[in-house]
CSV table of C-alpha atoms in Angstrom, one decimal:
chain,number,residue,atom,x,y,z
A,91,UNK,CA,0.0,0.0,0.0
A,92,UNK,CA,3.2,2.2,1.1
A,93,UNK,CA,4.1,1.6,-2.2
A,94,UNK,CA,1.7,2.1,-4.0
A,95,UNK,CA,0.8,5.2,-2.7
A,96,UNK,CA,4.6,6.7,-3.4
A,97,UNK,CA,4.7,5.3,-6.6
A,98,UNK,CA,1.7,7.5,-7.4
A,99,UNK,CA,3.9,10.6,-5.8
A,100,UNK,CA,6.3,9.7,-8.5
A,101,UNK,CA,4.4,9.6,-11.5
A,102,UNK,CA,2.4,12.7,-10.0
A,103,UNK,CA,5.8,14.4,-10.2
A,104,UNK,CA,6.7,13.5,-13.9
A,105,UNK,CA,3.2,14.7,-15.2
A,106,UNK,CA,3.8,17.5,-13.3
A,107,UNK,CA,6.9,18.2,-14.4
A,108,UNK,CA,5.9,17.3,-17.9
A,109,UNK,CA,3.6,19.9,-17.9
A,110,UNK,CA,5.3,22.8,-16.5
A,111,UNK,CA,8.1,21.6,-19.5
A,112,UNK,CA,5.6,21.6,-21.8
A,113,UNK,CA,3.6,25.0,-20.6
A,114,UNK,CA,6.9,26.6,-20.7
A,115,UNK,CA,8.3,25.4,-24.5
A,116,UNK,CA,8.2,28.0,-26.2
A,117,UNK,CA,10.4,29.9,-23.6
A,118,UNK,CA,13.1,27.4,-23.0
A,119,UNK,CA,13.5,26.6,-26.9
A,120,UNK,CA,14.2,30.0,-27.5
A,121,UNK,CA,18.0,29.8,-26.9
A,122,UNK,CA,19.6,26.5,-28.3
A,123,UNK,CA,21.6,25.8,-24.9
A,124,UNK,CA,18.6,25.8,-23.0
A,125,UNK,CA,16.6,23.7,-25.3
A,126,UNK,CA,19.8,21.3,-25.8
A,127,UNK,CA,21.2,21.3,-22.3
A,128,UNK,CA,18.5,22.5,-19.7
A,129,UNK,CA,14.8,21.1,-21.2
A,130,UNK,CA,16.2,17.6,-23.3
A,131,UNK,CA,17.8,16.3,-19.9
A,132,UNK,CA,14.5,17.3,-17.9
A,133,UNK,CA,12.4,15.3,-20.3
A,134,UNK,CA,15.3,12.6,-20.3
A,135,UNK,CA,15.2,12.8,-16.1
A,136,UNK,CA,11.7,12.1,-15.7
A,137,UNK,CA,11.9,9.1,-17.8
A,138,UNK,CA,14.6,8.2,-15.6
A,139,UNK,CA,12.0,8.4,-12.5
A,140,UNK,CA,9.0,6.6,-14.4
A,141,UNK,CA,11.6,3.7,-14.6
A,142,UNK,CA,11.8,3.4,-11.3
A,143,UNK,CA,7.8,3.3,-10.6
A,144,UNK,CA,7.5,1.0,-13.9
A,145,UNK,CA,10.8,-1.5,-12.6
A,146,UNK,CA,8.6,-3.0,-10.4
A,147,UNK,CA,5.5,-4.1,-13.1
A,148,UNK,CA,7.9,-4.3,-15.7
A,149,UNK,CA,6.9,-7.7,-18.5
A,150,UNK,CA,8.5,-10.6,-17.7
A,151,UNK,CA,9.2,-11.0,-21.6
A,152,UNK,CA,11.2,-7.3,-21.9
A,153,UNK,CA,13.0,-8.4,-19.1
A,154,UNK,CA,14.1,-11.6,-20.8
A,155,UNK,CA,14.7,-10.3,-24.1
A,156,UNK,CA,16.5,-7.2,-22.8
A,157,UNK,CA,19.9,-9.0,-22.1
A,158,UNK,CA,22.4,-7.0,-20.7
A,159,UNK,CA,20.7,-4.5,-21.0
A,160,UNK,CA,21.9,-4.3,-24.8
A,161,UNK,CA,19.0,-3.8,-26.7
A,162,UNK,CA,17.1,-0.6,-24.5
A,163,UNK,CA,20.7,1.2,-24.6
A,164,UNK,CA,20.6,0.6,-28.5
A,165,UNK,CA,17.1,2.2,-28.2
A,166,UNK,CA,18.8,5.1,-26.0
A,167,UNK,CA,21.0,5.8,-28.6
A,168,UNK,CA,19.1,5.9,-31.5
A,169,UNK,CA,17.3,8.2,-29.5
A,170,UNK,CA,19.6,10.3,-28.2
A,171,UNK,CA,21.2,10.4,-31.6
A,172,UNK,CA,17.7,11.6,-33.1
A,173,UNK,CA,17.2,14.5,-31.0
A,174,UNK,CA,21.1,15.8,-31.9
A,175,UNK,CA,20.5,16.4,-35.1
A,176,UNK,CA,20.0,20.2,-36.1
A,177,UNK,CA,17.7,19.5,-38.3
A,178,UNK,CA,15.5,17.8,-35.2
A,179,UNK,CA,16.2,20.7,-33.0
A,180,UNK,CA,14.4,22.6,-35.4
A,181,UNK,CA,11.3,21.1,-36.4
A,182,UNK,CA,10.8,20.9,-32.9
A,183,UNK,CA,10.5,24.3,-32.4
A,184,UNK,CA,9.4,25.0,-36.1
A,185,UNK,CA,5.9,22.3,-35.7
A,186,UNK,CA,4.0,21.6,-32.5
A,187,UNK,CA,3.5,17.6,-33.6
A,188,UNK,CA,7.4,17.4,-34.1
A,189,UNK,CA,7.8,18.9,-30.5
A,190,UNK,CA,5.1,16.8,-29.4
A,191,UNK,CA,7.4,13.8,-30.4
A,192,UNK,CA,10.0,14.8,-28.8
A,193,UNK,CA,8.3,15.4,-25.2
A,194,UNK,CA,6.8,11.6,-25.6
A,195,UNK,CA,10.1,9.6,-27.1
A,196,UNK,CA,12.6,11.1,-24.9
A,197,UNK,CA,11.1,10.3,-21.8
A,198,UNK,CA,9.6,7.0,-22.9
A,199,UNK,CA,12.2,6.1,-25.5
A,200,UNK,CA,15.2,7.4,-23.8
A,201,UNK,CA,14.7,7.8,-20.3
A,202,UNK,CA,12.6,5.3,-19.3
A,203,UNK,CA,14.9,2.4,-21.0
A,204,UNK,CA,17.9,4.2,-19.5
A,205,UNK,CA,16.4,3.7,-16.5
A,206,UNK,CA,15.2,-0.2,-17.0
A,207,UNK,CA,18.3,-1.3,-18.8
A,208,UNK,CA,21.3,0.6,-17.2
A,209,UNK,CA,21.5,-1.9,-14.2
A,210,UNK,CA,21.0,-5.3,-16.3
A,211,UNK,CA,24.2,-4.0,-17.9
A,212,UNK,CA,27.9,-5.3,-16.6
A,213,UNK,CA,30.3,-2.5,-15.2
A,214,UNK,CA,32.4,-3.0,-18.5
A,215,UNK,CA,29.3,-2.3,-20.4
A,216,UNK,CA,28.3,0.8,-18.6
A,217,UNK,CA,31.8,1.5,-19.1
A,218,UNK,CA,31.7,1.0,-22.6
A,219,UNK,CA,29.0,3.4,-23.1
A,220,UNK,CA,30.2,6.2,-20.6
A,221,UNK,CA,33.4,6.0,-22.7
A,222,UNK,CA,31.4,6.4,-25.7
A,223,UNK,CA,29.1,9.2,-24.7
A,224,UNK,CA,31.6,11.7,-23.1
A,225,UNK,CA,34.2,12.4,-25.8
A,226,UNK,CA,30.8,12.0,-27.9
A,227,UNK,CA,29.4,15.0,-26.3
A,228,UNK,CA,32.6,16.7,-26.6
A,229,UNK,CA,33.0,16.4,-30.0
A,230,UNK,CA,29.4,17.2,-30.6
A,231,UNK,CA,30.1,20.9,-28.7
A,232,UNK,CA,33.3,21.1,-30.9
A,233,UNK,CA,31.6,21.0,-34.1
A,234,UNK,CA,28.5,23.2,-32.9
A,235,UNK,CA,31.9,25.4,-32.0
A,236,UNK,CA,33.4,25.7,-34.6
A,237,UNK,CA,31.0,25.9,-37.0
A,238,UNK,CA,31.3,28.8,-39.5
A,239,UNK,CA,27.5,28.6,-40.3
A,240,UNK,CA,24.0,28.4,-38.3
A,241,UNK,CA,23.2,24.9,-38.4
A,242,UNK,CA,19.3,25.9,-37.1
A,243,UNK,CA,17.5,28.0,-38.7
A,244,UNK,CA,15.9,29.0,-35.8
A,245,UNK,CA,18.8,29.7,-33.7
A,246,UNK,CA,21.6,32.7,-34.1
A,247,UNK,CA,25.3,31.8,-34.3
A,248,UNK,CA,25.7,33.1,-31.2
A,249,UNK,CA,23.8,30.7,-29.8
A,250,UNK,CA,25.6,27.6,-31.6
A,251,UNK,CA,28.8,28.4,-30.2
A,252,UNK,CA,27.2,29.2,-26.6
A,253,UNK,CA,25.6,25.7,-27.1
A,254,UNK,CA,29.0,24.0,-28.1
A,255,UNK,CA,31.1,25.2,-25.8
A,256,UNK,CA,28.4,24.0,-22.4
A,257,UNK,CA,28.4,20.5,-24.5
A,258,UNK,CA,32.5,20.7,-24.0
A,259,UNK,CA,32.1,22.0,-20.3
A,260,UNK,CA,29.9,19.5,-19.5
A,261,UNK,CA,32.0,16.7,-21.6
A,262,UNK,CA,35.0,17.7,-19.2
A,263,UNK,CA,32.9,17.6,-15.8
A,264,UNK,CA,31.5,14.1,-16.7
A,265,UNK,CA,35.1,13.1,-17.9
A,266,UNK,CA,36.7,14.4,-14.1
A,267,UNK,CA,33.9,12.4,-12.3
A,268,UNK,CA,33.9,9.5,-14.4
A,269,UNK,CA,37.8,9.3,-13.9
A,270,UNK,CA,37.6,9.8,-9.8
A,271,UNK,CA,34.9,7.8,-9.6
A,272,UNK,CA,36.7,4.9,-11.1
A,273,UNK,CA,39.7,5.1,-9.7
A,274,UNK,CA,39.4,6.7,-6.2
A,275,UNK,CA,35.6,5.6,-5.6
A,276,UNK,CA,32.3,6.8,-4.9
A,277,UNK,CA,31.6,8.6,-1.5
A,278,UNK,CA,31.0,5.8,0.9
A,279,UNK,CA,27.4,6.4,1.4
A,280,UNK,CA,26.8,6.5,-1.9
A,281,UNK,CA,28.0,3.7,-2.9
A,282,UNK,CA,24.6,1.7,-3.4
A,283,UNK,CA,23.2,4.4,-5.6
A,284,UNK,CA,25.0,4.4,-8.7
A,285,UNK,CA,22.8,6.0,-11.6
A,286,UNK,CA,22.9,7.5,-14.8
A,287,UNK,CA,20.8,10.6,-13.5
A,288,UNK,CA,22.2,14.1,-15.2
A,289,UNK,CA,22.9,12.8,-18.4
A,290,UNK,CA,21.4,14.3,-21.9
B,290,UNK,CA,24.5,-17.2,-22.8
B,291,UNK,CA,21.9,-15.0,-24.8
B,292,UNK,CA,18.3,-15.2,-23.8
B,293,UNK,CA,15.1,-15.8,-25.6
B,294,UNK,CA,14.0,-12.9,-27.2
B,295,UNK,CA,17.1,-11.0,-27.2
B,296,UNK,CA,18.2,-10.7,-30.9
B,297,UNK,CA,14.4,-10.3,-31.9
B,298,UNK,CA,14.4,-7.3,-29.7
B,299,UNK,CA,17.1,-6.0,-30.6
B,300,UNK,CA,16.7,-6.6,-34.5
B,301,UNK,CA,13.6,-4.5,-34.3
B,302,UNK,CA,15.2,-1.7,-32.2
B,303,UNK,CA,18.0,-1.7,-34.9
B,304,UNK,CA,15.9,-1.9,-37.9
B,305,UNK,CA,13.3,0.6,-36.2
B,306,UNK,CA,15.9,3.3,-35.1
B,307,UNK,CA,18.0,3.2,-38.8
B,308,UNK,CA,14.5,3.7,-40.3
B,309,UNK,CA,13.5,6.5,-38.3
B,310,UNK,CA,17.0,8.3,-38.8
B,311,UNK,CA,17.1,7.8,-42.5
B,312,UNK,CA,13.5,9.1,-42.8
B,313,UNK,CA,14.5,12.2,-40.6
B,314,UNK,CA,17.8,12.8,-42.8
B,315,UNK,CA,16.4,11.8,-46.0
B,316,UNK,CA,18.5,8.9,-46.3
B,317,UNK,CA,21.4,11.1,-44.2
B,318,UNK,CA,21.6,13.2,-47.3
B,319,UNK,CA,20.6,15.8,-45.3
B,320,UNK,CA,21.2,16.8,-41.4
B,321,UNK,CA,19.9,20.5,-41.3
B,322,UNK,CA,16.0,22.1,-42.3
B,323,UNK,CA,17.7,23.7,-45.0
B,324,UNK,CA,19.5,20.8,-46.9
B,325,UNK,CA,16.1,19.2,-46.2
B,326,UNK,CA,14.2,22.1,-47.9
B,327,UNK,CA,16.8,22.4,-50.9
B,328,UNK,CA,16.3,18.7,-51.4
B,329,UNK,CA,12.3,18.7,-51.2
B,330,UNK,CA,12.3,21.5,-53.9
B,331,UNK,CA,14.1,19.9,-56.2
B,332,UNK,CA,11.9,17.2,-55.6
B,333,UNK,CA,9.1,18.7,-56.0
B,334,UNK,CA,8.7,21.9,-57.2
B,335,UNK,CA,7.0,24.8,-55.2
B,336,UNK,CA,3.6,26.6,-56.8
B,337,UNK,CA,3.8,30.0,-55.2
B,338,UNK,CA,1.1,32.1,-54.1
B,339,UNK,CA,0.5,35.7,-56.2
B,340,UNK,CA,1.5,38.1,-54.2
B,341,UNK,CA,1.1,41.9,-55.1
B,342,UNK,CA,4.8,43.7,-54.8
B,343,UNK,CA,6.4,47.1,-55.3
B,344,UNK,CA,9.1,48.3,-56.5
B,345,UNK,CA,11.9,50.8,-55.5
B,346,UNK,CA,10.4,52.9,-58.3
B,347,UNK,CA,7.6,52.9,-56.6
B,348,UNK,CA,5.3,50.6,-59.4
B,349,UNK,CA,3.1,47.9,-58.6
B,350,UNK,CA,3.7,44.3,-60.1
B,351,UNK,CA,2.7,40.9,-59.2
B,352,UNK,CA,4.5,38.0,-59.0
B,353,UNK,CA,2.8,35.6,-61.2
B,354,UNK,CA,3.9,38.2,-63.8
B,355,UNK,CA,7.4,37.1,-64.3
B,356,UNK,CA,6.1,33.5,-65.9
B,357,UNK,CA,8.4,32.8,-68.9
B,358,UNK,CA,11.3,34.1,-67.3
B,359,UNK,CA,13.4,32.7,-64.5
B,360,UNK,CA,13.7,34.8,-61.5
B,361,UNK,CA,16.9,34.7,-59.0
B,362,UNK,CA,14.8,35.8,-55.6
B,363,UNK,CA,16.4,36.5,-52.2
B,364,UNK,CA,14.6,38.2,-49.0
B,365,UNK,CA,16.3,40.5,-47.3
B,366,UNK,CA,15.9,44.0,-45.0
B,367,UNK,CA,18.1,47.1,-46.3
B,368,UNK,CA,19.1,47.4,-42.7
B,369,UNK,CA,21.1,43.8,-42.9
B,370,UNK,CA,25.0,44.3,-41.4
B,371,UNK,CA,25.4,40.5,-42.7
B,372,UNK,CA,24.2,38.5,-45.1
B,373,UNK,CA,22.1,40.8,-47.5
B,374,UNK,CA,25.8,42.4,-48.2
B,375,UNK,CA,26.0,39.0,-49.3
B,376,UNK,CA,23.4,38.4,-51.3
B,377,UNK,CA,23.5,41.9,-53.0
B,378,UNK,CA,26.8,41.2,-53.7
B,379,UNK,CA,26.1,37.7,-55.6
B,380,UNK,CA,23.2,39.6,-57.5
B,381,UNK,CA,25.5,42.5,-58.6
B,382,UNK,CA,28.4,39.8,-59.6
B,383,UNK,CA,25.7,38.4,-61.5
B,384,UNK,CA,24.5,41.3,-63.5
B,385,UNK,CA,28.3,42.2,-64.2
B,386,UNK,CA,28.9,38.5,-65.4
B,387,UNK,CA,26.4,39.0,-68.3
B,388,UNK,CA,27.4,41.9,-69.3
B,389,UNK,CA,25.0,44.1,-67.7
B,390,UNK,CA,22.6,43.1,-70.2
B,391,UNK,CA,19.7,41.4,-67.7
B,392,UNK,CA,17.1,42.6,-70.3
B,393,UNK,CA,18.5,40.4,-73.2
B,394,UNK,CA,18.6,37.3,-71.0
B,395,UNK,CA,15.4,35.6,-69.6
B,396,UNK,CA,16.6,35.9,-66.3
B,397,UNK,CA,15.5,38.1,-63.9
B,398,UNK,CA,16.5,39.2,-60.6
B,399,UNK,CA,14.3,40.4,-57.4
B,400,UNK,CA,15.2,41.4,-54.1
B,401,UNK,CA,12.1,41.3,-51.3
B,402,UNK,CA,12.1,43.0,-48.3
B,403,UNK,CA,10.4,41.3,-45.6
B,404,UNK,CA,10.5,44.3,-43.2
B,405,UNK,CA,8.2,46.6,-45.0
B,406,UNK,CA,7.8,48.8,-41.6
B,407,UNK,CA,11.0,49.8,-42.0
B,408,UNK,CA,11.9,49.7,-45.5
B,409,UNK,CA,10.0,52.2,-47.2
B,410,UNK,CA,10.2,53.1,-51.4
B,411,UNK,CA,13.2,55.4,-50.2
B,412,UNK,CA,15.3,52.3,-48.4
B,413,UNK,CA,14.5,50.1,-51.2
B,414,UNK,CA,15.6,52.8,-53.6
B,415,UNK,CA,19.5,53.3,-51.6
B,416,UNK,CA,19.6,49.6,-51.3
B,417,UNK,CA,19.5,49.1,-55.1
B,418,UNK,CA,21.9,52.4,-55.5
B,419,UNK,CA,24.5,50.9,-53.3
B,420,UNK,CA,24.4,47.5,-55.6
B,421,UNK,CA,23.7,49.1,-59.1
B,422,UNK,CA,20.5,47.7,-59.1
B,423,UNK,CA,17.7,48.8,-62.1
B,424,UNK,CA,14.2,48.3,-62.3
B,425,UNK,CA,12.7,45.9,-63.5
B,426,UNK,CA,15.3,43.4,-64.6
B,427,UNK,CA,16.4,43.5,-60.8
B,428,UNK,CA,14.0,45.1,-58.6
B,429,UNK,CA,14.1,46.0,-54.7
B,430,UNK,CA,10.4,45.1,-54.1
B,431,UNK,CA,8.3,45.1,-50.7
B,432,UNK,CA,4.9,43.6,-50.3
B,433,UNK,CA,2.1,45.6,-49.2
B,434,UNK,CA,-0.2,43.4,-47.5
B,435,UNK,CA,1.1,41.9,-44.1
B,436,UNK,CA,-1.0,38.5,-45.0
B,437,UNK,CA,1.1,38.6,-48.5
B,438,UNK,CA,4.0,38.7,-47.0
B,439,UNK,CA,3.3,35.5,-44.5
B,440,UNK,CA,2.3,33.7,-47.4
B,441,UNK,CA,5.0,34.6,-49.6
B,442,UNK,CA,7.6,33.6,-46.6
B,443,UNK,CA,5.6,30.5,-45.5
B,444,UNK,CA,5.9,29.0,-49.4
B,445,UNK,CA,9.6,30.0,-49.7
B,446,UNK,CA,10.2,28.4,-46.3
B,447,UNK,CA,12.0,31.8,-45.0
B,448,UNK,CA,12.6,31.7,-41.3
B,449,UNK,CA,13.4,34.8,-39.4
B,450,UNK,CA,14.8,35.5,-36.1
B,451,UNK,CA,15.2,38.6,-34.0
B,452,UNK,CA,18.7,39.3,-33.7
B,453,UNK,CA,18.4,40.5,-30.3
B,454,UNK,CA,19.9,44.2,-31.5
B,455,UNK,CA,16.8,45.2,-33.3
B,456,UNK,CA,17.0,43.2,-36.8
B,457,UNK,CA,16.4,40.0,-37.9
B,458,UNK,CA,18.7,36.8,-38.7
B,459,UNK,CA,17.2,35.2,-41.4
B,460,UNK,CA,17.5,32.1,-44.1
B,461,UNK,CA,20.3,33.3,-46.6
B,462,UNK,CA,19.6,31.8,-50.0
B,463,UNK,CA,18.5,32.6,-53.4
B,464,UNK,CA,15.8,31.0,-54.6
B,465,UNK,CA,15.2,30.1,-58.4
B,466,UNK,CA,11.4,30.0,-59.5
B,467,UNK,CA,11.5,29.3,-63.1
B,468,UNK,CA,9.2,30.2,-66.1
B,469,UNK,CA,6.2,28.4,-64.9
B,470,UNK,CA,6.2,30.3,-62.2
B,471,UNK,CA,7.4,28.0,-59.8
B,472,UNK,CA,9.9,27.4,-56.6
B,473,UNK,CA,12.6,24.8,-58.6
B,474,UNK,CA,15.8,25.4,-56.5
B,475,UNK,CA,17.5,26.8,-53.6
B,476,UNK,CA,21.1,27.9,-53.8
B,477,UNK,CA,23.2,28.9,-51.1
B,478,UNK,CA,24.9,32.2,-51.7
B,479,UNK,CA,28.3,31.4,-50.0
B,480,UNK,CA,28.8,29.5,-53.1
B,481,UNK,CA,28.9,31.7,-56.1
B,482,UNK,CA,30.1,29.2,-58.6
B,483,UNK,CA,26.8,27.7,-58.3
B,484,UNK,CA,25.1,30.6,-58.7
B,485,UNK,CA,27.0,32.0,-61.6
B,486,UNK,CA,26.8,28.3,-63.3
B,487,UNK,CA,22.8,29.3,-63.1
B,488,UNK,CA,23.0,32.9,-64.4
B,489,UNK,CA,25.0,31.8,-67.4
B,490,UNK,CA,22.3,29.0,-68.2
B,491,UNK,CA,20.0,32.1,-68.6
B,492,UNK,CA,22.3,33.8,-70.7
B,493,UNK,CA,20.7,32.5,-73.9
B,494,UNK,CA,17.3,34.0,-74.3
């Protein structure tokens, strides 16, 4: 009953949370870094907390078939990968349905299999993927960078390179953690909760 | 040891994602709106709404009149720091390369303004001074309805942004509607060659 009545807190708070994201669109995807780094990690975060109210009811058969947690990170990154491209970033803000897509698949497409498949994998799988993602993110912000031309046509230069160099900040601050966390540790009381939380 | 299931799964996540990614990039031919826009006119053609236009003369025309010639068009605001220099530039280069002699060729070109509250007949005027631009083989037009110009700038798929010091950042490219009357190709300015290559195919009349 305990349960049940916090998992309903939880998904209270995603709908909520949803909402406010949703109510306030048009506001957060007026400047790229906000849309890219600020409102795509919310939407990504509160799939991230479904997970955890859906891990408990989640089909025996997705369970089996997801082994190693392989095939929802392959669905992460398709995902992921989607919602990079420039030319996604701006039908999102150019057509309501296209933005609508976006508020459903990354929390249910991206978030919520993060969520479900990140502990099936091994540590050299999670591994594998952090290792991927960070210089990834990196080289992502590089190119936004140092890009001579606007890549959106709904966002300024300005904005580009404002976008690409918070992709390379935050590259560098997941690289530092990653690289004390493996090789000096996790705080000792937070040693049990090891999660993917914070990443876009 | 694999589980039941798994390659299933993961076949369809595979096969599902690379569909949805070649769809959204047109077979990853293009990555940005405007490759996608330069490669859905050439596709398919544009029809473009009849829009009623003047000129930096001050004389009415429409648009549907320039059908049996091709028209170069590019939007612009004669307040532009940027990329207007740009395009004015490319128009001029283009009226030097044959000759100066637009009226023999079947090409025509036409700048439109798509900030008629500022650009009055007067601002059209010194923008076409400061390029060597003449009425009517290239004209520095404005609309004069506010609904004409949405429409116009909805069909050529112009986006505009505030600049955040009082102009606009806007879609750079010149757009080729040809004698039908119709939206055939987008050309990206920063790439005369292209553009030239297009003039000269207009040379002969």
């Amino acid at each position: 009953m305990k349960n049940l009545m916090s998992s309903r807190r939880f998904v209270a708070v995603v709908a909520l949370t949803w909402l406010m994201l949703w109510m306030s669109r048009t506001a957060l995807e007026a400047n790229m870094a906000v849309h890219m780094i600020v409102q795509v990690p919310l939407l990504i975060a509160s799939g991230l907390v479904l997970a955890a109210v859906v891990r408990p009811h989640e089909p025996r058969w997705f369970a089996d078939a997801d082994w190693l947690g392989i095939p929802g990170i392959v669905l992460v990154v398709f995902g992921t990968s989607f919602w990079m491209l420039p030319r996604a970033l701006d039908s999102a803000v150019g057509d309501p349905w296209m933005d609508a897509a976006k508020f459903l698949s990354l929390p249910l497409l991206v978030g919520l299999p993060l969520g479900l498949s990140w502990r099936r994998m091994p540590p050299l799988g999670r591994a594998f993927i952090w290792a991927n993602f960070i210089p990834k993110l990196g080289a992502i912000g590089g190119l936004y960078l140092g890009a001579p031309v606007r890549l959106c046509a709904y966002y300024r230069l300005d904005q580009q390179a404002t976008a690409g160099w918070m992709l390379i900040i935050i590259a560098i601050a997941l690289g530092l953690s990653w690289f004390i966390v493996v090789f000096i540790g996790w705080p000792r009381h937070e040693r049990q909760r090891v999660s993917p939380v914070g990443v876009s | 040891m694999m589980t039941r299931g798994f390659l299933p799964l993961l076949a369809l996540i595979l096969a599902g994602g690379a569909a949805v990614l070649a769809w959204e990039t047109d077979n990853f031919r293009a990555f940005t709106s405007t490759g996608a826009q330069q490669l859905e006119i050439e596709r398919t053609p544009r029809t473009l709404p009849d829009v009623q236009l003047v000129d930096q003369d001050g004389r009415a025309f429409a648009l549907s009149g320039y059908k049996g010639r091709t028209v170069l068009i590019d939007f612009i605001f004669t307040r532009c720091p940027t990329v207007c220099g740009i395009l004015g530039d490319d128009f001029a280069r283009m009226t030097d390369l044959v000759g100066g002699q637009l009226p023999s060729t079947a090409l025509d070109l036409l700048s439109i303004s798509f900030d008629p509250q500022n650009d009055d007949r007067e601002a059209l005027k010194r923008y076409g001074e400061r390029f060597g631009a003449a009425a009517p083989h290239w004209r520095i037009a404005r609309t004069t309805d506010r609904n004409d110009l949405a429409a116009l700038l909805k069909a050529f798929g112009v986006v505009i942004i505030p600049d955040g010091m009082g102009g606009f950042i806007h879609t750079s490219a010149v757009y080729v509607v040809d004698s039908h009357g119709r939206l055939a190709q987008m050309l990206d300015p920063e790439t005369p060659p292209q553009l030239f290559a297009a003039a000269l195919r207009m040379r002969a009349p």
